[in-house]
Coordinates of C-alpha atoms and ligand atoms in Angstrom, one line a residue:
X624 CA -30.6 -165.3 -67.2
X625 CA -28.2 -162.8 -68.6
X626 CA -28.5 -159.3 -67.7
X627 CA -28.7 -158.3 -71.3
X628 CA -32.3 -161.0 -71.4
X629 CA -33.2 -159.6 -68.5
X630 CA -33.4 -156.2 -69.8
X631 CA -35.3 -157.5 -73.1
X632 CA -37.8 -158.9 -71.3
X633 CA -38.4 -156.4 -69.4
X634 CA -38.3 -153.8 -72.6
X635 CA -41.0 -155.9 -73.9
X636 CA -43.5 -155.0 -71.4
X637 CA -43.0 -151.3 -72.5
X638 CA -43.5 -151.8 -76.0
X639 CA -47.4 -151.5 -76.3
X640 CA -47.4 -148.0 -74.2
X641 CA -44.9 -146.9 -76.6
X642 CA -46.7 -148.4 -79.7
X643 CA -49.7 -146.8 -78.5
X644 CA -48.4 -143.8 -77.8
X645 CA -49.9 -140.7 -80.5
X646 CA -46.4 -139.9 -81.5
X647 CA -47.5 -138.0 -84.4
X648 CA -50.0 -135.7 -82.4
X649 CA -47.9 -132.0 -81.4
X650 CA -49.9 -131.8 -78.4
X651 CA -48.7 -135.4 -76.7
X652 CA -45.2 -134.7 -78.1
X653 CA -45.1 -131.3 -76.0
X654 CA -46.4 -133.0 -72.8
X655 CA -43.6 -136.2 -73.7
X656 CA -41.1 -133.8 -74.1
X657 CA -41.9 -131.7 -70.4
X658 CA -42.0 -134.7 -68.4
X659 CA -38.8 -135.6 -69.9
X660 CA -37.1 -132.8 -68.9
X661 CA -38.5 -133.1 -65.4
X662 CA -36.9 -136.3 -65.1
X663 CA -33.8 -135.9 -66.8
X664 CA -32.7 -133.2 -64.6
X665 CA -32.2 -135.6 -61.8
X666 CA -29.9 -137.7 -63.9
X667 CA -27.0 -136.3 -62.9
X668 CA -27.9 -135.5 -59.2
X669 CA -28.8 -139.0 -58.7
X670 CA -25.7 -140.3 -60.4
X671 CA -23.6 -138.2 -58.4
X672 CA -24.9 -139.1 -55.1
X673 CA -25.2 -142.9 -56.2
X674 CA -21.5 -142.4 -56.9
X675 CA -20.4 -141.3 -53.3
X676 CA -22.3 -143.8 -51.8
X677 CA -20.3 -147.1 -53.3
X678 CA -17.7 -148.5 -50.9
X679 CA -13.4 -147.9 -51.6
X680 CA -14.0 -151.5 -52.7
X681 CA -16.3 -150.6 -55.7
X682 CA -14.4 -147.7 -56.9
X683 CA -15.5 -148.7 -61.1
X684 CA -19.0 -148.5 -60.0
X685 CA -18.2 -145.3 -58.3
X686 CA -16.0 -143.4 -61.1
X687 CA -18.0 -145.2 -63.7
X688 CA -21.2 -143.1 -61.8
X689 CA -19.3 -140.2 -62.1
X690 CA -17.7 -140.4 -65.5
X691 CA -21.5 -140.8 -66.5
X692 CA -22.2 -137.4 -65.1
X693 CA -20.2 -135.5 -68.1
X694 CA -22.0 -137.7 -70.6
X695 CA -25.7 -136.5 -69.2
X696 CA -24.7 -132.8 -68.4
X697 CA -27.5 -130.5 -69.7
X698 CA -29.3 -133.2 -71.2
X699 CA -32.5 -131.9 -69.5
X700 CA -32.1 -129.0 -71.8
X701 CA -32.1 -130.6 -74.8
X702 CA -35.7 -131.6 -74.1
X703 CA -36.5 -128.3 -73.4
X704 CA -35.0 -126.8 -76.7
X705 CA -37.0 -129.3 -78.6
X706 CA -40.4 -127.8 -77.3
X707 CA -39.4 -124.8 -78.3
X708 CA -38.7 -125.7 -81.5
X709 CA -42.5 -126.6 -81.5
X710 CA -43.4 -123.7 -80.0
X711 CA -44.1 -123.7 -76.9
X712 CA -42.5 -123.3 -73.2
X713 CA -41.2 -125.8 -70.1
X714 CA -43.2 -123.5 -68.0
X715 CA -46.4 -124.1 -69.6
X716 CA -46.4 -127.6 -68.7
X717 CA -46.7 -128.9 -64.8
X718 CA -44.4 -132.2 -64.2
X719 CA -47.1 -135.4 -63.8
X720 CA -46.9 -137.7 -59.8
X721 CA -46.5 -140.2 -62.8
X722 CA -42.9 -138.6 -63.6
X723 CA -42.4 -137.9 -60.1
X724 CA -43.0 -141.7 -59.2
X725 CA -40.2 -142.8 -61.4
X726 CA -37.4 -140.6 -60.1
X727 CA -38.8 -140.7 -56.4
X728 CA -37.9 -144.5 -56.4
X729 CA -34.4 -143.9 -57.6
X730 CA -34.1 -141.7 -54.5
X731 CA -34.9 -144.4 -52.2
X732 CA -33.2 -146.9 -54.0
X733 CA -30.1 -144.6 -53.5
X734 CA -30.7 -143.7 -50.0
X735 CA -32.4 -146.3 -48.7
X736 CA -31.3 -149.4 -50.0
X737 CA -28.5 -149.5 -52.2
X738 CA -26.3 -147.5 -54.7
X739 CA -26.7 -150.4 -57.3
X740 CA -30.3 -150.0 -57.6
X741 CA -29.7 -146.7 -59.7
X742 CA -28.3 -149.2 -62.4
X743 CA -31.5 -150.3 -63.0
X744 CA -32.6 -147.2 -64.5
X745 CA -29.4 -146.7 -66.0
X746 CA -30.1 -149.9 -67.5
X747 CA -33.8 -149.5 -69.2
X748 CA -33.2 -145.8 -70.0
X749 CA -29.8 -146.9 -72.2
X750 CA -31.8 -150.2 -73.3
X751 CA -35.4 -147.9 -74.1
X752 CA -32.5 -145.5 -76.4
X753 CA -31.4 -148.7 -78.0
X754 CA -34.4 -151.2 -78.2
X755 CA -37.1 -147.9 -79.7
X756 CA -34.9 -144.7 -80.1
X757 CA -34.3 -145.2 -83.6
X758 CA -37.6 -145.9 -84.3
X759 CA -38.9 -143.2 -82.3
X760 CA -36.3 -140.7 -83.7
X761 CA -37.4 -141.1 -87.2
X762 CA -41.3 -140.5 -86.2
X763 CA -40.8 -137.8 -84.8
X764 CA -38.8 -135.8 -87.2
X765 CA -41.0 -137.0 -89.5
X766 CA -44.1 -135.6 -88.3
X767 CA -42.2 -132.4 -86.2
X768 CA -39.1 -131.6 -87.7
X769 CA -35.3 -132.3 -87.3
X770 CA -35.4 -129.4 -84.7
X771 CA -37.8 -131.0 -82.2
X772 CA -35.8 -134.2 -82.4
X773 CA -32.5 -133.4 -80.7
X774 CA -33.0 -135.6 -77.6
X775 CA -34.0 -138.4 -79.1
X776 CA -31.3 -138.3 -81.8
X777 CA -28.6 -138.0 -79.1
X778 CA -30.2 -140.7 -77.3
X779 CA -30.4 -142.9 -80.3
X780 CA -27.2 -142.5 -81.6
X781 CA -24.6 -141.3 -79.9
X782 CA -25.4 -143.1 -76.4
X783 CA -25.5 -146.1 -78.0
X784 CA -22.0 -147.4 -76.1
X785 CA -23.5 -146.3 -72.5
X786 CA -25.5 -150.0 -72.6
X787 CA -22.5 -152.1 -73.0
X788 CA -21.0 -149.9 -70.1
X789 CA -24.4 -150.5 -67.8
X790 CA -24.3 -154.2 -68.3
X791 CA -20.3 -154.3 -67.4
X792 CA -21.2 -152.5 -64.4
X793 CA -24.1 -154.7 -63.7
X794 CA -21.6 -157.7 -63.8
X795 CA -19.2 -156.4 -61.5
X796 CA -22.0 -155.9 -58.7
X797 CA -21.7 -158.2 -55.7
X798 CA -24.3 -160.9 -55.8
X799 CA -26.3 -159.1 -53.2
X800 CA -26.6 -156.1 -55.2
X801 CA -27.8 -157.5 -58.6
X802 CA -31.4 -158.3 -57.6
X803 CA -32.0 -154.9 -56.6
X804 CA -30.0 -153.6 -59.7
X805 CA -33.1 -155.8 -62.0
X806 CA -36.0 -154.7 -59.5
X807 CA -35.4 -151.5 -60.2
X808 CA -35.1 -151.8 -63.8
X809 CA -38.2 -153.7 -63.5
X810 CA -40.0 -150.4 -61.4
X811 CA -38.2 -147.9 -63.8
X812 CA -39.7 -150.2 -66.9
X813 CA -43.0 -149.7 -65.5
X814 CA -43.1 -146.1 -64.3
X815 CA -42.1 -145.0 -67.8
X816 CA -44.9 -146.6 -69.0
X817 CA -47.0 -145.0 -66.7
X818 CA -45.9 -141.6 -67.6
X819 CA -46.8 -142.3 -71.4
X820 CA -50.7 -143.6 -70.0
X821 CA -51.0 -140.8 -67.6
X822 CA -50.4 -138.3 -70.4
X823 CA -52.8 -140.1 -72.8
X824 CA -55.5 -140.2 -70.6
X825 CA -55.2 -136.8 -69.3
X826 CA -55.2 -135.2 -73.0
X827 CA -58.3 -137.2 -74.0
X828 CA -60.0 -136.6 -70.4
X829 CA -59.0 -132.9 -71.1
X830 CA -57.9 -132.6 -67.8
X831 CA -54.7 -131.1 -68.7
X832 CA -55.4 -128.0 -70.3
X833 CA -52.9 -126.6 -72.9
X834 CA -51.3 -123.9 -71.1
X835 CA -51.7 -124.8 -67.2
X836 CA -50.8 -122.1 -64.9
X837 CA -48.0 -123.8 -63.2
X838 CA -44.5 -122.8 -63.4
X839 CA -41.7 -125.5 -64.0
X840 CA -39.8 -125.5 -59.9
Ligands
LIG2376 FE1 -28.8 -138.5 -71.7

């Protein structure tokens, strides 16, 4: 199976958290849009160590890794721009273990196992912006404004050529490297999709109150 399958296959299994997810609702928006920025942040740290760690022999996995750097700089803050444009603050909002879970694994993918395994998550975060971020980009502005969109329109339409890079790069792994490369995208697929539940069924548990005392680290 082609990478490119593989990856809509495993997109598929995120569709009904997404479905199901109250876009329209201001208050599920705000917490989507905090754990975003708690995760995004470590884009470019992760790429950047992913990057040093690829042998002289991989050098377009590691200068692809680092040319990918530029392209996510301040991203995280685009995020936080669009809750303020709702009207509230990143330091209202604690990050969720759910977030945590799905950038912890990249670490030990990177550190642990292999460099490649960060491609996974390169891989379903480009294919997520492809396969829903149209969709998702309209909904929102829709029901909160052009202003409170900006990270999903940049992730809709202008990083639409980062998934033909991802799945180049996924080709060029060695053969050892690919099955770690989809298990990942498999985890990342997953832990997304966990994020979305957790903060679902912690608004309707109400056991995130709006304004928690905890300030962003
Ligand atoms: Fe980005």
């Amino acid at each position: 199976m082609k990478v490119k399958e593989q990856l809509n296959s495993q997109l598929a299994a995120l569709v009904p958290a997404l479905e199901k997810f109250p876009w329209e609702s201001k208050e599920h928006y705000a917490w989507f849009l905090a754990q975003t920025y708690y995760y995004v942040r470590h884009s470019t740290r992760l790429l950047a160590m992913a990057s040093s760690r690829f042998d002289f022999d991989q050098n377009d996995q590691h200068y692809g890794f680092a040319t990918h750097i530029a392209e996510e700089t301040r991203h995280e803050m685009l995020a936080v721009n669009d809750l303020k444009a709702l009207g509230f603050s990143i330091q209202d909002y604690p990050e969720l273990p759910e977030t945590r879970s799905w950038y912890h694994s990249q670490y030990y993918y990177v550190q642990n196992v292999d460099p490649a395994g960060l491609l996974g998550a390169v891989l379903a975060l480009e294919g997520l912006s492809v396969f829903k971020g149209p969709w998702l980009h309209e909904k929102v502005c829709q029901h909160h404004g052009k202003a409170a969109g900006s990270f999903l329109k940049v992730h809709a339409s202008e990083d639409l050529h980062h998934i033909e890079g991802a799945c180049a790069g996924f080709d060029q792994l060695r053969a050892e490297q690919k099955p770690i490369a989809l298990q990942s995208l498999e985890q990342s697929i997953w832990e997304y999709a966990a994020m979305l539940t957790g903060i679902c069924e912690r608004i309707q548990a109400k056991k995130i109150p709006l304004k928690p005392h905890a300030k962003a680290a």
